[in-house]
Amino acid sequence: MSDVSLPSPSEVLGAARSGARTAVVIPAAGRGVRLGPGAPKALRALNGTPMLIHAVRAMAASRAVSLVVVVAPPDGAAEVKSLLDAHALPERTDFLVVPGGESRQESVRLGLDALPPDYDIVLVHDAARPLVPVDTVDTVIEAVRDGATAVVPALPLADTVKEVEPATAEGEPEPVVATPPRARLRAVQTPQGFDRATLIRAHETVTGDVTDDAGMVEQLGQTVVVVPGHEEAFKVTRPLDLVLAEAVLARRRLNDGF
């Protein structure tokens, strides 16, 4: 009787995906009302350059990424295409702009529909996370190539979290229901990485309200794994976040000498 062991399903998947091509879908159709009035959030300037361009460059910085699909506001695809054409982007990466939908979930689905068939790994990245380091992008891709179905970068929480009973009227105090153990909690970031077929099935199957694509895959009963995130991959949501993002860029310019 042979002592040779058979490879696990994840090892088989990893071998199959070792040379898989990677595409990124960036939903950028949201208005970003918490940042105040003005242009859509993804088009707000950060150090003189739209956040969307920073986010696209962050994804294209990975040599594993060969296509970036930007999902624009439904009536703004031409504007976003002109924006990409006006900024220097890596020549090794292809870029595609498609109009989005009324919700983030619909916009991601439209981005998936636009992907050519020869891409087996898909990342979904928030345009409002413009400063994610390339090492984080590469770590997510590598985990999918190694056989994971869905991967999210995440950070441990610094704050204690309370579960509360939501107030029935604005301004009323909210009673605490529980204090979840902080060691088991993570703050999830993007890009989130997926086996393409699994992500498509999630978008075809899950119809409820979700806050991220990994949550949709969870609802299929699939395992989602966590890899280390990065403090600079924060989401620019409020005016104070813009100040922090400008400070990060200033530090990078100082460190990189430009």
PDB file of N, CA, C and O in Angstrom, residues 60-113:
ATOM      1  N   ALA A  60      -2.827  49.039  -9.797  1.00  0.00           N
ATOM      2  CA  ALA A  60      -1.944  48.776 -10.930  1.00  0.00           C
ATOM      3  C   ALA A  60      -0.481  48.669 -10.514  1.00  0.00           C
ATOM      4  O   ALA A  60       0.349  48.175 -11.283  1.00  0.00           O
ATOM      5  N   ALA A  61      -0.157  49.109  -9.305  1.00  0.00           N
ATOM      6  CA  ALA A  61       1.220  48.986  -8.818  1.00  0.00           C
ATOM      7  C   ALA A  61       1.625  47.532  -8.655  1.00  0.00           C
ATOM      8  O   ALA A  61       2.815  47.201  -8.676  1.00  0.00           O
ATOM      9  N   SER A  62       0.629  46.650  -8.487  1.00  0.00           N
ATOM     10  CA  SER A  62       0.929  45.220  -8.379  1.00  0.00           C
ATOM     11  C   SER A  62       1.175  44.644  -9.763  1.00  0.00           C
ATOM     12  O   SER A  62       0.335  44.777 -10.665  1.00  0.00           O
ATOM     13  N   ARG A  63       2.298  43.999  -9.939  1.00  0.00           N
ATOM     14  CA  ARG A  63       2.618  43.396 -11.234  1.00  0.00           C
ATOM     15  C   ARG A  63       1.722  42.200 -11.536  1.00  0.00           C
ATOM     16  O   ARG A  63       1.679  41.730 -12.684  1.00  0.00           O
ATOM     17  N   ALA A  64       1.002  41.716 -10.541  1.00  0.00           N
ATOM     18  CA  ALA A  64       0.078  40.602 -10.761  1.00  0.00           C
ATOM     19  C   ALA A  64      -1.235  41.062 -11.372  1.00  0.00           C
ATOM     20  O   ALA A  64      -1.999  40.255 -11.890  1.00  0.00           O
ATOM     21  N   VAL A  65      -1.524  42.368 -11.303  1.00  0.00           N
ATOM     22  CA  VAL A  65      -2.790  42.905 -11.816  1.00  0.00           C
ATOM     23  C   VAL A  65      -2.605  43.327 -13.265  1.00  0.00           C
ATOM     24  O   VAL A  65      -1.772  44.182 -13.567  1.00  0.00           O
ATOM     25  N   SER A  66      -3.383  42.750 -14.171  1.00  0.00           N
ATOM     26  CA  SER A  66      -3.253  43.098 -15.587  1.00  0.00           C
ATOM     27  C   SER A  66      -4.465  43.829 -16.142  1.00  0.00           C
ATOM     28  O   SER A  66      -4.435  44.296 -17.276  1.00  0.00           O
ATOM     29  N   LEU A  67      -5.547  43.941 -15.363  1.00  0.00           N
ATOM     30  CA  LEU A  67      -6.730  44.675 -15.809  1.00  0.00           C
ATOM     31  C   LEU A  67      -7.399  45.340 -14.614  1.00  0.00           C
ATOM     32  O   LEU A  67      -7.586  44.711 -13.571  1.00  0.00           O
ATOM     33  N   VAL A  68      -7.756  46.624 -14.766  1.00  0.00           N
ATOM     34  CA  VAL A  68      -8.533  47.343 -13.760  1.00  0.00           C
ATOM     35  C   VAL A  68      -9.815  47.832 -14.420  1.00  0.00           C
ATOM     36  O   VAL A  68      -9.767  48.559 -15.420  1.00  0.00           O
ATOM     37  N   VAL A  69     -10.960  47.406 -13.864  1.00  0.00           N
ATOM     38  CA  VAL A  69     -12.265  47.843 -14.358  1.00  0.00           C
ATOM     39  C   VAL A  69     -12.820  48.862 -13.377  1.00  0.00           C
ATOM     40  O   VAL A  69     -13.045  48.544 -12.200  1.00  0.00           O
ATOM     41  N   VAL A  70     -13.023  50.084 -13.833  1.00  0.00           N
ATOM     42  CA  VAL A  70     -13.590  51.134 -13.002  1.00  0.00           C
ATOM     43  C   VAL A  70     -15.076  51.246 -13.314  1.00  0.00           C
ATOM     44  O   VAL A  70     -15.465  51.422 -14.472  1.00  0.00           O
ATOM     45  N   VAL A  71     -15.906  51.125 -12.286  1.00  0.00           N
ATOM     46  CA  VAL A  71     -17.353  51.241 -12.457  1.00  0.00           C
ATOM     47  C   VAL A  71     -17.754  52.657 -12.078  1.00  0.00           C
ATOM     48  O   VAL A  71     -17.715  53.047 -10.916  1.00  0.00           O
ATOM     49  N   ALA A  72     -18.118  53.434 -13.086  1.00  0.00           N
ATOM     50  CA  ALA A  72     -18.364  54.863 -12.930  1.00  0.00           C
ATOM     51  C   ALA A  72     -19.814  55.127 -12.538  1.00  0.00           C
ATOM     52  O   ALA A  72     -20.664  54.237 -12.604  1.00  0.00           O
ATOM     53  N   PRO A  73     -20.120  56.372 -12.114  1.00  0.00           N
ATOM     54  CA  PRO A  73     -21.534  56.738 -11.931  1.00  0.00           C
ATOM     55  C   PRO A  73     -22.310  56.462 -13.219  1.00  0.00           C
ATOM     56  O   PRO A  73     -21.742  56.549 -14.325  1.00  0.00           O
ATOM     57  N   PRO A  74     -23.592  56.104 -13.109  1.00  0.00           N
ATOM     58  CA  PRO A  74     -24.358  55.708 -14.302  1.00  0.00           C
ATOM     59  C   PRO A  74     -24.273  56.695 -15.461  1.00  0.00           C
ATOM     60  O   PRO A  74     -24.249  56.286 -16.625  1.00  0.00           O
ATOM     61  N   ASP A  75     -24.201  57.982 -15.150  1.00  0.00           N
ATOM     62  CA  ASP A  75     -24.140  58.993 -16.203  1.00  0.00           C
ATOM     63  C   ASP A  75     -22.755  59.627 -16.326  1.00  0.00           C
ATOM     64  O   ASP A  75     -22.607  60.671 -16.961  1.00  0.00           O
ATOM     65  N   GLY A  76     -21.743  58.984 -15.732  1.00  0.00           N
ATOM     66  CA  GLY A  76     -20.423  59.603 -15.695  1.00  0.00           C
ATOM     67  C   GLY A  76     -19.295  58.784 -16.284  1.00  0.00           C
ATOM     68  O   GLY A  76     -18.128  59.072 -16.030  1.00  0.00           O
ATOM     69  N   ALA A  77     -19.611  57.764 -17.095  1.00  0.00           N
ATOM     70  CA  ALA A  77     -18.560  56.900 -17.628  1.00  0.00           C
ATOM     71  C   ALA A  77     -17.599  57.673 -18.529  1.00  0.00           C
ATOM     72  O   ALA A  77     -16.383  57.467 -18.477  1.00  0.00           O
ATOM     73  N   ALA A  78     -18.128  58.580 -19.363  1.00  0.00           N
ATOM     74  CA  ALA A  78     -17.262  59.341 -20.263  1.00  0.00           C
ATOM     75  C   ALA A  78     -16.310  60.240 -19.474  1.00  0.00           C
ATOM     76  O   ALA A  78     -15.126  60.364 -19.818  1.00  0.00           O
ATOM     77  N   GLU A  79     -16.818  60.857 -18.398  1.00  0.00           N
ATOM     78  CA  GLU A  79     -15.978  61.714 -17.569  1.00  0.00           C
ATOM     79  C   GLU A  79     -14.858  60.926 -16.912  1.00  0.00           C
ATOM     80  O   GLU A  79     -13.701  61.366 -16.875  1.00  0.00           O
ATOM     81  N   VAL A  80     -15.188  59.744 -16.394  1.00  0.00           N
ATOM     82  CA  VAL A  80     -14.169  58.926 -15.739  1.00  0.00           C
ATOM     83  C   VAL A  80     -13.148  58.423 -16.751  1.00  0.00           C
ATOM     84  O   VAL A  80     -11.943  58.385 -16.473  1.00  0.00           O
ATOM     85  N   LYS A  81     -13.602  58.053 -17.948  1.00  0.00           N
ATOM     86  CA  LYS A  81     -12.672  57.606 -18.993  1.00  0.00           C
ATOM     87  C   LYS A  81     -11.704  58.732 -19.338  1.00  0.00           C
ATOM     88  O   LYS A  81     -10.484  58.495 -19.466  1.00  0.00           O
ATOM     89  N   SER A  82     -12.203  59.954 -19.457  1.00  0.00           N
ATOM     90  CA  SER A  82     -11.331  61.099 -19.744  1.00  0.00           C
ATOM     91  C   SER A  82     -10.344  61.332 -18.613  1.00  0.00           C
ATOM     92  O   SER A  82      -9.178  61.686 -18.839  1.00  0.00           O
ATOM     93  N   LEU A  83     -10.804  61.103 -17.378  1.00  0.00           N
ATOM     94  CA  LEU A  83      -9.952  61.276 -16.211  1.00  0.00           C
ATOM     95  C   LEU A  83      -8.789  60.291 -16.242  1.00  0.00           C
ATOM     96  O   LEU A  83      -7.633  60.656 -16.003  1.00  0.00           O
ATOM     97  N   LEU A  84      -9.070  59.025 -16.556  1.00  0.00           N
ATOM     98  CA  LEU A  84      -8.009  58.022 -16.632  1.00  0.00           C
ATOM     99  C   LEU A  84      -7.031  58.351 -17.753  1.00  0.00           C
ATOM    100  O   LEU A  84      -5.815  58.191 -17.601  1.00  0.00           O
ATOM    101  N   ASP A  85      -7.564  58.811 -18.887  1.00  0.00           N
ATOM    102  CA  ASP A  85      -6.704  59.146 -20.020  1.00  0.00           C
ATOM    103  C   ASP A  85      -5.782  60.315 -19.715  1.00  0.00           C
ATOM    104  O   ASP A  85      -4.700  60.436 -20.304  1.00  0.00           O
ATOM    105  N   ALA A  86      -6.206  61.189 -18.795  1.00  0.00           N
ATOM    106  CA  ALA A  86      -5.447  62.405 -18.506  1.00  0.00           C
ATOM    107  C   ALA A  86      -4.335  62.189 -17.489  1.00  0.00           C
ATOM    108  O   ALA A  86      -3.531  63.098 -17.250  1.00  0.00           O
ATOM    109  N   HIS A  87      -4.280  61.012 -16.863  1.00  0.00           N
ATOM    110  CA  HIS A  87      -3.275  60.762 -15.831  1.00  0.00           C
ATOM    111  C   HIS A  87      -2.370  59.600 -16.232  1.00  0.00           C
ATOM    112  O   HIS A  87      -2.810  58.634 -16.878  1.00  0.00           O
ATOM    113  N   ALA A  88      -1.126  59.694 -15.830  1.00  0.00           N
ATOM    114  CA  ALA A  88      -0.159  58.653 -16.154  1.00  0.00           C
ATOM    115  C   ALA A  88      -0.474  57.378 -15.370  1.00  0.00           C
ATOM    116  O   ALA A  88      -0.539  57.404 -14.143  1.00  0.00           O
ATOM    117  N   LEU A  89      -0.670  56.285 -16.095  1.00  0.00           N
ATOM    118  CA  LEU A  89      -0.965  54.984 -15.488  1.00  0.00           C
ATOM    119  C   LEU A  89      -0.017  53.946 -16.083  1.00  0.00           C
ATOM    120  O   LEU A  89       0.458  54.111 -17.211  1.00  0.00           O
ATOM    121  N   PRO A  90       0.284  52.881 -15.355  1.00  0.00           N
ATOM    122  CA  PRO A  90       1.230  51.877 -15.860  1.00  0.00           C
ATOM    123  C   PRO A  90       0.785  51.289 -17.200  1.00  0.00           C
ATOM    124  O   PRO A  90      -0.363  50.880 -17.362  1.00  0.00           O
ATOM    125  N   GLU A  91       1.704  51.235 -18.151  1.00  0.00           N
ATOM    126  CA  GLU A  91       1.370  50.739 -19.484  1.00  0.00           C
ATOM    127  C   GLU A  91       1.131  49.238 -19.506  1.00  0.00           C
ATOM    128  O   GLU A  91       0.455  48.730 -20.398  1.00  0.00           O
ATOM    129  N   ARG A  92       1.675  48.521 -18.529  1.00  0.00           N
ATOM    130  CA  ARG A  92       1.505  47.071 -18.529  1.00  0.00           C
ATOM    131  C   ARG A  92       0.088  46.644 -18.132  1.00  0.00           C
ATOM    132  O   ARG A  92      -0.281  45.472 -18.273  1.00  0.00           O
ATOM    133  N   THR A  93      -0.701  47.591 -17.621  1.00  0.00           N
ATOM    134  CA  THR A  93      -2.048  47.293 -17.125  1.00  0.00           C
ATOM    135  C   THR A  93      -3.090  47.853 -18.080  1.00  0.00           C
ATOM    136  O   THR A  93      -2.971  48.972 -18.567  1.00  0.00           O
ATOM    137  N   ASP A  94      -4.127  47.055 -18.352  1.00  0.00           N
ATOM    138  CA  ASP A  94      -5.252  47.517 -19.156  1.00  0.00           C
ATOM    139  C   ASP A  94      -6.304  48.150 -18.248  1.00  0.00           C
ATOM    140  O   ASP A  94      -6.466  47.729 -17.096  1.00  0.00           O
ATOM    141  N   PHE A  95      -7.026  49.137 -18.777  1.00  0.00           N
ATOM    142  CA  PHE A  95      -8.052  49.833 -18.006  1.00  0.00           C
ATOM    143  C   PHE A  95      -9.353  49.878 -18.799  1.00  0.00           C
ATOM    144  O   PHE A  95      -9.345  50.064 -20.016  1.00  0.00           O
ATOM    145  N   LEU A  96     -10.447  49.692 -18.078  1.00  0.00           N
ATOM    146  CA  LEU A  96     -11.769  49.661 -18.697  1.00  0.00           C
ATOM    147  C   LEU A  96     -12.725  50.420 -17.795  1.00  0.00           C
ATOM    148  O   LEU A  96     -12.672  50.288 -16.566  1.00  0.00           O
ATOM    149  N   VAL A  97     -13.607  51.236 -18.380  1.00  0.00           N
ATOM    150  CA  VAL A  97     -14.604  51.991 -17.628  1.00  0.00           C
ATOM    151  C   VAL A  97     -15.988  51.555 -18.079  1.00  0.00           C
ATOM    152  O   VAL A  97     -16.272  51.526 -19.281  1.00  0.00           O
ATOM    153  N   VAL A  98     -16.852  51.212 -17.114  1.00  0.00           N
ATOM    154  CA  VAL A  98     -18.229  50.836 -17.425  1.00  0.00           C
ATOM    155  C   VAL A  98     -19.166  51.612 -16.513  1.00  0.00           C
ATOM    156  O   VAL A  98     -18.797  51.968 -15.390  1.00  0.00           O
ATOM    157  N   PRO A  99     -20.383  51.929 -16.972  1.00  0.00           N
ATOM    158  CA  PRO A  99     -21.343  52.613 -16.096  1.00  0.00           C
ATOM    159  C   PRO A  99     -21.856  51.687 -15.013  1.00  0.00           C
ATOM    160  O   PRO A  99     -22.053  50.485 -15.241  1.00  0.00           O
ATOM    161  N   GLY A 100     -22.060  52.246 -13.816  1.00  0.00           N
ATOM    162  CA  GLY A 100     -22.510  51.457 -12.670  1.00  0.00           C
ATOM    163  C   GLY A 100     -24.012  51.489 -12.483  1.00  0.00           C
ATOM    164  O   GLY A 100     -24.761  51.971 -13.342  1.00  0.00           O
ATOM    165  N   GLY A 101     -24.442  50.985 -11.332  1.00  0.00           N
ATOM    166  CA  GLY A 101     -25.866  50.917 -11.017  1.00  0.00           C
ATOM    167  C   GLY A 101     -26.224  51.799  -9.844  1.00  0.00           C
ATOM    168  O   GLY A 101     -25.454  52.660  -9.425  1.00  0.00           O
ATOM    169  N   GLU A 102     -27.395  51.547  -9.298  1.00  0.00           N
ATOM    170  CA  GLU A 102     -27.904  52.371  -8.202  1.00  0.00           C
ATOM    171  C   GLU A 102     -27.329  51.974  -6.852  1.00  0.00           C
ATOM    172  O   GLU A 102     -27.380  52.738  -5.899  1.00  0.00           O
ATOM    173  N   SER A 103     -26.786  50.776  -6.739  1.00  0.00           N
ATOM    174  CA  SER A 103     -26.211  50.305  -5.475  1.00  0.00           C
ATOM    175  C   SER A 103     -24.797  49.795  -5.726  1.00  0.00           C
ATOM    176  O   SER A 103     -24.415  49.496  -6.873  1.00  0.00           O
ATOM    177  N   ARG A 104     -24.015  49.699  -4.644  1.00  0.00           N
ATOM    178  CA  ARG A 104     -22.659  49.173  -4.771  1.00  0.00           C
ATOM    179  C   ARG A 104     -22.692  47.749  -5.299  1.00  0.00           C
ATOM    180  O   ARG A 104     -21.889  47.373  -6.166  1.00  0.00           O
ATOM    181  N   GLN A 105     -23.614  46.936  -4.788  1.00  0.00           N
ATOM    182  CA  GLN A 105     -23.706  45.545  -5.203  1.00  0.00           C
ATOM    183  C   GLN A 105     -23.980  45.440  -6.705  1.00  0.00           C
ATOM    184  O   GLN A 105     -23.361  44.631  -7.415  1.00  0.00           O
ATOM    185  N   GLU A 106     -24.886  46.272  -7.194  1.00  0.00           N
ATOM    186  CA  GLU A 106     -25.194  46.255  -8.620  1.00  0.00           C
ATOM    187  C   GLU A 106     -23.990  46.719  -9.437  1.00  0.00           C
ATOM    188  O   GLU A 106     -23.700  46.178 -10.512  1.00  0.00           O
ATOM    189  N   SER A 107     -23.272  47.715  -8.936  1.00  0.00           N
ATOM    190  CA  SER A 107     -22.103  48.214  -9.650  1.00  0.00           C
ATOM    191  C   SER A 107     -21.005  47.158  -9.743  1.00  0.00           C
ATOM    192  O   SER A 107     -20.380  46.986 -10.797  1.00  0.00           O
ATOM    193  N   VAL A 108     -20.764  46.425  -8.651  1.00  0.00           N
ATOM    194  CA  VAL A 108     -19.764  45.351  -8.696  1.00  0.00           C
ATOM    195  C   VAL A 108     -20.187  44.293  -9.706  1.00  0.00           C
ATOM    196  O   VAL A 108     -19.364  43.802 -10.498  1.00  0.00           O
ATOM    197  N   ARG A 109     -21.472  43.944  -9.711  1.00  0.00           N
ATOM    198  CA  ARG A 109     -21.959  42.933 -10.661  1.00  0.00           C
ATOM    199  C   ARG A 109     -21.742  43.392 -12.108  1.00  0.00           C
ATOM    200  O   ARG A 109     -21.323  42.613 -12.965  1.00  0.00           O
ATOM    201  N   LEU A 110     -21.999  44.669 -12.381  1.00  0.00           N
ATOM    202  CA  LEU A 110     -21.777  45.190 -13.732  1.00  0.00           C
ATOM    203  C   LEU A 110     -20.294  45.167 -14.095  1.00  0.00           C
ATOM    204  O   LEU A 110     -19.928  44.920 -15.250  1.00  0.00           O
ATOM    205  N   GLY A 111     -19.438  45.415 -13.103  1.00  0.00           N
ATOM    206  CA  GLY A 111     -18.002  45.301 -13.340  1.00  0.00           C
ATOM    207  C   GLY A 111     -17.591  43.874 -13.645  1.00  0.00           C
ATOM    208  O   GLY A 111     -16.771  43.623 -14.541  1.00  0.00           O
ATOM    209  N   LEU A 112     -18.168  42.923 -12.924  1.00  0.00           N
ATOM    210  CA  LEU A 112     -17.885  41.506 -13.187  1.00  0.00           C
ATOM    211  C   LEU A 112     -18.350  41.100 -14.576  1.00  0.00           C
ATOM    212  O   LEU A 112     -17.673  40.341 -15.289  1.00  0.00           O
ATOM    213  N   ASP A 113     -19.506  41.615 -14.988  1.00  0.00           N
ATOM    214  CA  ASP A 113     -20.038  41.283 -16.314  1.00  0.00           C
ATOM    215  C   ASP A 113     -19.109  41.751 -17.428  1.00  0.00           C
ATOM    216  O   ASP A 113     -19.113  41.184 -18.531  1.00  0.00           O
TER     217      ASP A 113
END
